[in-house]
PDB file of C-alpha atoms in Angstrom:
ATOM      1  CA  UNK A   1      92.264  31.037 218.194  1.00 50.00           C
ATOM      2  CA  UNK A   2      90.673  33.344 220.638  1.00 51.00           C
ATOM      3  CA  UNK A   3      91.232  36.856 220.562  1.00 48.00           C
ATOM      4  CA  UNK A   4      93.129  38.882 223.263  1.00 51.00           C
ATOM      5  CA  UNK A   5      91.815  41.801 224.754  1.00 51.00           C
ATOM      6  CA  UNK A   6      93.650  44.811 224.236  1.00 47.00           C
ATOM      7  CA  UNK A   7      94.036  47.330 227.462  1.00 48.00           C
ATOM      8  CA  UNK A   8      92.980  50.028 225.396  1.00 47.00           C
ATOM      9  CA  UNK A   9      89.988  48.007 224.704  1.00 47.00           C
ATOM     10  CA  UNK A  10      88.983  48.150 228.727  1.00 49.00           C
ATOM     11  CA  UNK A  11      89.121  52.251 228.714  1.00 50.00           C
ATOM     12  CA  UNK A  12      85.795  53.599 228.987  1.00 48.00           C
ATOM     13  CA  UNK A  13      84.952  56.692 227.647  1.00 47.00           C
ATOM     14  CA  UNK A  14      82.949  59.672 229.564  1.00 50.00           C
ATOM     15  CA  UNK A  15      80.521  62.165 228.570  1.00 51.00           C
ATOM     16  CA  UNK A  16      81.883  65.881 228.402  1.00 50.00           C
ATOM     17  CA  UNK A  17      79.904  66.931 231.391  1.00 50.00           C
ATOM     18  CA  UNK A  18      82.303  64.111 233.548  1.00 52.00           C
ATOM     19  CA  UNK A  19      85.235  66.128 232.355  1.00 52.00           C
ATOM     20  CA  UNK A  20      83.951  69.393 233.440  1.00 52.00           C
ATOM     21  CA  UNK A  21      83.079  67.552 237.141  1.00 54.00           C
ATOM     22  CA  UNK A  22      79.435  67.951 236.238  1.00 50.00           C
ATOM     23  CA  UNK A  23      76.740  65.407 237.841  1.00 48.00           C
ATOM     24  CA  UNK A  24      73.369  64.798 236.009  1.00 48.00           C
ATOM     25  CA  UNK A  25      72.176  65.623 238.852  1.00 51.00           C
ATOM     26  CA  UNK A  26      73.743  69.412 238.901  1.00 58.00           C
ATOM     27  CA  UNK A  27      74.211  70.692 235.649  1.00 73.00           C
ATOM     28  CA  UNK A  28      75.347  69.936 232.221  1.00 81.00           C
ATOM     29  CA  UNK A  29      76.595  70.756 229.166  1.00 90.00           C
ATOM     30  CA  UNK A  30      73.965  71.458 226.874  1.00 93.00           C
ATOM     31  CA  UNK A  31      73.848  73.292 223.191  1.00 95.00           C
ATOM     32  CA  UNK A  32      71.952  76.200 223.569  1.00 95.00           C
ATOM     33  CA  UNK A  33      70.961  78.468 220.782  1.00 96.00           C
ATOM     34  CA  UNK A  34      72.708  81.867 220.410  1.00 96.00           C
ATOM     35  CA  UNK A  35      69.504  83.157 219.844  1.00 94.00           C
ATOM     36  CA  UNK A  36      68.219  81.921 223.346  1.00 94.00           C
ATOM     37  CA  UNK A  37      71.599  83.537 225.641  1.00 94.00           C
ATOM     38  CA  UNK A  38      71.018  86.819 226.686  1.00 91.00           C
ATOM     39  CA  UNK A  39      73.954  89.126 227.510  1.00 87.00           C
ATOM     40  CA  UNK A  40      74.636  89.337 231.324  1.00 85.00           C
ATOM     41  CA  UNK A  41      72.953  92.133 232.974  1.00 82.00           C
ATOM     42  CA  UNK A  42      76.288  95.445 233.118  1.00 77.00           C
ATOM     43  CA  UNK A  43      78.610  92.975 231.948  1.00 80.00           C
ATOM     44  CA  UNK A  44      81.576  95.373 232.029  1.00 77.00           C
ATOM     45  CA  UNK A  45      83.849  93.760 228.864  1.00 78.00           C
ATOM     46  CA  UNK A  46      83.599  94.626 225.565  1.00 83.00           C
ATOM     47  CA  UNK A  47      84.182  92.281 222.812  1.00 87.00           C
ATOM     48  CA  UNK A  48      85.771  93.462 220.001  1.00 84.00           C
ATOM     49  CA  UNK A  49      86.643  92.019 216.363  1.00 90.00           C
ATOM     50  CA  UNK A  50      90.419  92.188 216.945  1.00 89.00           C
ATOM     51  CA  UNK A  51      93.346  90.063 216.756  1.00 91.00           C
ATOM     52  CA  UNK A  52      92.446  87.880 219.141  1.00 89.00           C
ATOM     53  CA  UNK A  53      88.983  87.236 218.011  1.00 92.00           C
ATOM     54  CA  UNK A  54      90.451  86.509 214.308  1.00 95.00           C
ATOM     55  CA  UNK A  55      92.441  83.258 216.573  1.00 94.00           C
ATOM     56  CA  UNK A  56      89.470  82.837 218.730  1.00 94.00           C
ATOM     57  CA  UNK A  57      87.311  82.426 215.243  1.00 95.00           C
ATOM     58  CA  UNK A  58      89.921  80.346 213.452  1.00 96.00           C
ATOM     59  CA  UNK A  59      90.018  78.033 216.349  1.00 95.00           C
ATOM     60  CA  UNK A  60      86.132  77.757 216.749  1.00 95.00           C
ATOM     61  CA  UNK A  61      86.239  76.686 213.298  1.00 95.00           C
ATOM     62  CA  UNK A  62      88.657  74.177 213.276  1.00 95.00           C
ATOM     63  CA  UNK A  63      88.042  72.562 216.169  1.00 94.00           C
ATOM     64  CA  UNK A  64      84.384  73.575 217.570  1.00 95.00           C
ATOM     65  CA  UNK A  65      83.938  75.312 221.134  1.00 95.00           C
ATOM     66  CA  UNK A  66      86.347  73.726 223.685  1.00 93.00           C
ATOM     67  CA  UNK A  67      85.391  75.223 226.594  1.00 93.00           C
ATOM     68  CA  UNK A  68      81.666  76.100 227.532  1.00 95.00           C
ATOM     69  CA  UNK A  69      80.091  79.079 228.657  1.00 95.00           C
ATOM     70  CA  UNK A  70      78.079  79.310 231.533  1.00 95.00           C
ATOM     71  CA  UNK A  71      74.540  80.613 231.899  1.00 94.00           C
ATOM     72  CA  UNK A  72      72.142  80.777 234.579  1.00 92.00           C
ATOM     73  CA  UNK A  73      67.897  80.812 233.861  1.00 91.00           C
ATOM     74  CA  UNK A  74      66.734  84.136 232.458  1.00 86.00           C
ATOM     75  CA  UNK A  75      64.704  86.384 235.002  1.00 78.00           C
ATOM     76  CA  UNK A  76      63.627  88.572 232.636  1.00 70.00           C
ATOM     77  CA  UNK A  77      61.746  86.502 230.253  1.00 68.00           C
ATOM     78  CA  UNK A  78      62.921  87.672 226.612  1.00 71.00           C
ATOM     79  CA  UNK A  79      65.448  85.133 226.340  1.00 81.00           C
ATOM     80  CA  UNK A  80      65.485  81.340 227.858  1.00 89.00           C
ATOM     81  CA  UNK A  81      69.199  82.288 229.075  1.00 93.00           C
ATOM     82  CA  UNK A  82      71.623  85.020 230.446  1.00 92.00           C
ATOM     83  CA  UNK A  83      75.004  83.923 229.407  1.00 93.00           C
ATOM     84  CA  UNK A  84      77.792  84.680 232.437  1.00 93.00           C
ATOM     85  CA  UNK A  85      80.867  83.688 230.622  1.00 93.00           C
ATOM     86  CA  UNK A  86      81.102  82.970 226.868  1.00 94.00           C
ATOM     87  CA  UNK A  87      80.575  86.464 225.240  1.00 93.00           C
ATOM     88  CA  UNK A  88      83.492  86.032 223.263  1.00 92.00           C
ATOM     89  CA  UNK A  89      82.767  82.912 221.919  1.00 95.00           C
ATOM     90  CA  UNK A  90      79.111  83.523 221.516  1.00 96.00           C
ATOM     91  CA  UNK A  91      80.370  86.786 219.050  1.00 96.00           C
ATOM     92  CA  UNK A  92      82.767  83.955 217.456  1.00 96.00           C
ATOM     93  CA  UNK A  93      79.652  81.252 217.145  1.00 96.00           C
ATOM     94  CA  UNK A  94      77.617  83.392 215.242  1.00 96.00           C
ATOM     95  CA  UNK A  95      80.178  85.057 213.120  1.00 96.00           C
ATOM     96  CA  UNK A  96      80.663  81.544 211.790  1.00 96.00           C
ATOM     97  CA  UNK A  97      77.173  81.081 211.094  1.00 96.00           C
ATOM     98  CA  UNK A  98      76.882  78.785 214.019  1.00 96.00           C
ATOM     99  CA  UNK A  99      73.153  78.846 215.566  1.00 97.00           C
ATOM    100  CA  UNK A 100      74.173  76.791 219.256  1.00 96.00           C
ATOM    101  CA  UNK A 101      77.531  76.581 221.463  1.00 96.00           C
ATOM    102  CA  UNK A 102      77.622  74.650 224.305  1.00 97.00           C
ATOM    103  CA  UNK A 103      77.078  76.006 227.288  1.00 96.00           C
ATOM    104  CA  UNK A 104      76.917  74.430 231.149  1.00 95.00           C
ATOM    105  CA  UNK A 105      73.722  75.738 232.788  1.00 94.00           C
ATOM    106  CA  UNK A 106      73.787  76.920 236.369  1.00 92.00           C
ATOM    107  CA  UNK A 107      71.481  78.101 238.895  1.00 92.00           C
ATOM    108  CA  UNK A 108      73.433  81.328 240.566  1.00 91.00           C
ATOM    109  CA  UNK A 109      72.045  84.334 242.352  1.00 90.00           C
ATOM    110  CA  UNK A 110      73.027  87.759 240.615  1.00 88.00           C
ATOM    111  CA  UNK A 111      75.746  88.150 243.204  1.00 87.00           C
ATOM    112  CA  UNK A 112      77.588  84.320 242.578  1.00 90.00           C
ATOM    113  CA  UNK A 113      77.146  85.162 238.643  1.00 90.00           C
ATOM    114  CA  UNK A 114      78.801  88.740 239.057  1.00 87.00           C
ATOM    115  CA  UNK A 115      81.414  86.928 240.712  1.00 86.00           C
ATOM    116  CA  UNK A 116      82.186  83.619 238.303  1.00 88.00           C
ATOM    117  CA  UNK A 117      82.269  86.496 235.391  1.00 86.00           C
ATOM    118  CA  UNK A 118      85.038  88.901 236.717  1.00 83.00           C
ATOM    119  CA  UNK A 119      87.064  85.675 237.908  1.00 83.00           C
ATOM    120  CA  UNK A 120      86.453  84.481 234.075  1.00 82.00           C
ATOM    121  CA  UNK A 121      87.439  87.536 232.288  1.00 75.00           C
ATOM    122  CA  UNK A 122      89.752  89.365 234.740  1.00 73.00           C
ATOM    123  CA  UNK A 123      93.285  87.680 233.811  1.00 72.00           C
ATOM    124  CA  UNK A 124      92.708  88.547 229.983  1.00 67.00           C
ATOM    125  CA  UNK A 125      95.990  90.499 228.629  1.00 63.00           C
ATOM    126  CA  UNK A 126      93.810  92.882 226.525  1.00 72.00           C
ATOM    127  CA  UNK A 127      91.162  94.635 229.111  1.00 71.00           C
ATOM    128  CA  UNK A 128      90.932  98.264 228.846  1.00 73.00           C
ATOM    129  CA  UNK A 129      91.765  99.796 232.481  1.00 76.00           C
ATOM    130  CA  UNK A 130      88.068 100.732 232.419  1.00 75.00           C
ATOM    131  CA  UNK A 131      86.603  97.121 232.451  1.00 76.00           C
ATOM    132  CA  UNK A 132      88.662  96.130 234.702  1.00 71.00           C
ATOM    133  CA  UNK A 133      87.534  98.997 237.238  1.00 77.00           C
ATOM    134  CA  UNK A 134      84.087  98.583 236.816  1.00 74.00           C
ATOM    135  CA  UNK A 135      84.249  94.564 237.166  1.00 72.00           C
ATOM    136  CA  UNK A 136      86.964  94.811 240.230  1.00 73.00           C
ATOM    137  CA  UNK A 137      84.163  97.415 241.950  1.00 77.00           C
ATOM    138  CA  UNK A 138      81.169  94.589 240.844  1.00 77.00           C
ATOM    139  CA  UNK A 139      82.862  92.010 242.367  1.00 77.00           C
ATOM    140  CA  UNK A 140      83.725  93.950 245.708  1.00 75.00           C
ATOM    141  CA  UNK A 141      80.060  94.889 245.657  1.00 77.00           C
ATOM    142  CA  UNK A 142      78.796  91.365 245.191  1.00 77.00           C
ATOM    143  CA  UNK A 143      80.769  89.757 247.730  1.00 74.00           C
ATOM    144  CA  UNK A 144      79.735  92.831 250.317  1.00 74.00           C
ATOM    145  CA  UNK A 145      76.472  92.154 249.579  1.00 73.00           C
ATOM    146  CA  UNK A 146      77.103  88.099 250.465  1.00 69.00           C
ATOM    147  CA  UNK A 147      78.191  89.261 253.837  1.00 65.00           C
ATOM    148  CA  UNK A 148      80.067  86.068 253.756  1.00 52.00           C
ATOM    149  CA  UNK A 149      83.545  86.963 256.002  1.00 50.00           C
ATOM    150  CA  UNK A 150      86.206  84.396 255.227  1.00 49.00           C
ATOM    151  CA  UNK A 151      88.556  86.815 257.464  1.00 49.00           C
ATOM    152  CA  UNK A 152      87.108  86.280 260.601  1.00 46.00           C
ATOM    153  CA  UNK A 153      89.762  84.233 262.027  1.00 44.00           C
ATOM    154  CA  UNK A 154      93.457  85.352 261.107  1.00 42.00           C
ATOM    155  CA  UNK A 155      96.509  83.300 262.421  1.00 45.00           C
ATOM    156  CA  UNK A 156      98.514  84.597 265.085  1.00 42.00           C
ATOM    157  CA  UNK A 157      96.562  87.787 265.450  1.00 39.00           C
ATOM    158  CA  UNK A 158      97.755  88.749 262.138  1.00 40.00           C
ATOM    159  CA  UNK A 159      95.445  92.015 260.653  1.00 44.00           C
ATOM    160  CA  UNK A 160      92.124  90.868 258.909  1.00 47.00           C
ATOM    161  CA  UNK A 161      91.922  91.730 255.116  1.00 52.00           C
ATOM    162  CA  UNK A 162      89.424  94.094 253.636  1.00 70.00           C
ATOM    163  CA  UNK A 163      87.452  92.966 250.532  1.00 68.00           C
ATOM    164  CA  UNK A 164      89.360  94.419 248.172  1.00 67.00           C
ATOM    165  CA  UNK A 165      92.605  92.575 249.657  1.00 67.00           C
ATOM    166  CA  UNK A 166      90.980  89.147 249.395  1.00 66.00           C
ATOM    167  CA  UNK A 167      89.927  90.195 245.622  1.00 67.00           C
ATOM    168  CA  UNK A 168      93.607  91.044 244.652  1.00 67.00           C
ATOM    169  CA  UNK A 169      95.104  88.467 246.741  1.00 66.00           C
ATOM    170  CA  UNK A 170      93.044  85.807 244.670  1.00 65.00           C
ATOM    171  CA  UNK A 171      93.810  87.552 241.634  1.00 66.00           C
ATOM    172  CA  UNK A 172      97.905  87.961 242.016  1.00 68.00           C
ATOM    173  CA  UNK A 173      97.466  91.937 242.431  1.00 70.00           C
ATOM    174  CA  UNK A 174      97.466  93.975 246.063  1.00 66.00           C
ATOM    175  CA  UNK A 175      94.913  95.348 247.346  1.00 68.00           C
ATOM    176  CA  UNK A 176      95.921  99.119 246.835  1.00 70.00           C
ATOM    177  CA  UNK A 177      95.621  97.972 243.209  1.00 69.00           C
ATOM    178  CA  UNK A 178      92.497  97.059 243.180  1.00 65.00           C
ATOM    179  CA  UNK A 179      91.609  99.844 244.934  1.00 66.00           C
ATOM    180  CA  UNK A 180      93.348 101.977 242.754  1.00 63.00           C
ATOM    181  CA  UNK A 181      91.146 100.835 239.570  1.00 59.00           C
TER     182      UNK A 181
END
């Protein structure tokens, strides 16, 4: 009697980077030792050993890093790695007594990373007012610096949008609050 072939038999099974969207060709999920990330250059958020962290920990060690960092090639040479997003779990990792954590490795100028890190961390409940002044101003600055206007053309004659209008727009806050922090 021959065996049938179950559907669930037919489903093929892809590699973490295809969830993330990742090509082999662009970038991947690798583990990288904690020991080889470097801390992103005035990263303005501190990470603290509260509440949170306790989950975040309890969570790392039940069920391993879900979601990778990102880090970019070191310029500075100390450390193979400066780690954009991830600080949090990074602190988590090596509480544990973990010595890697995966981590998708991207090529970004200083003004892309300053930007993927404030759109990582800003819509955390617990930032101080503080951090979130200091990374609203370091994304404004980065994306001035671009010189990349996506307000050049406005329907119906409407007003164009200042920087920090686009920033709160994308973010869900106006732009007198951003300018406000």
């Amino acid at each position: 009697m021959a065996v049938k072939e179950s559907s669930a038999s037919k489903i093929k099974f892809k590699g973490v980077d295809a969830l993330f969207g990742l090509s082999e060709e662009q970038e991947c999920v690798r583990e990288i030792p904690l020991d080889e990330l470097d801390t992103f250059k005035n990263h303005p958020f501190k990470v603290f050993r509260d509440d949170k962290m306790e989950e975040m920990i309890e969570s790392i060690s039940e069920y391993g890093v879900l979601v990778p960092g990102i880090a970019r090639p070191s310029n500075s040479g100390e450390k193979d790695y400066e780690l954009v997003v991830g600080h949090r779990r990074k602190y988590a990792c090596r509480e544990l007594g973990l010595k890697t954590m995966p981590v998708i490795i991207r090529d970004m100028s200083d003004d892309e990373a300053t930007v993927v890190m404030v759109d990582s961390n800003i819509q955390r409940e617990e930032i101080l007012p503080s951090e979130k002044a200091y990374a609203y101003k370091m994304k404004m600055d980065a994306i001035k610096r671009q010189g990349a206007r996506t307000d050049l053309t406005s329907p119906n004659g409407s007003a164009k949008f200042r920087s920090d209008d686009l920033i709160g727009e994308k973010d869900g806050v106006s732009g007198d609050t951003v300018r406000n922090y």
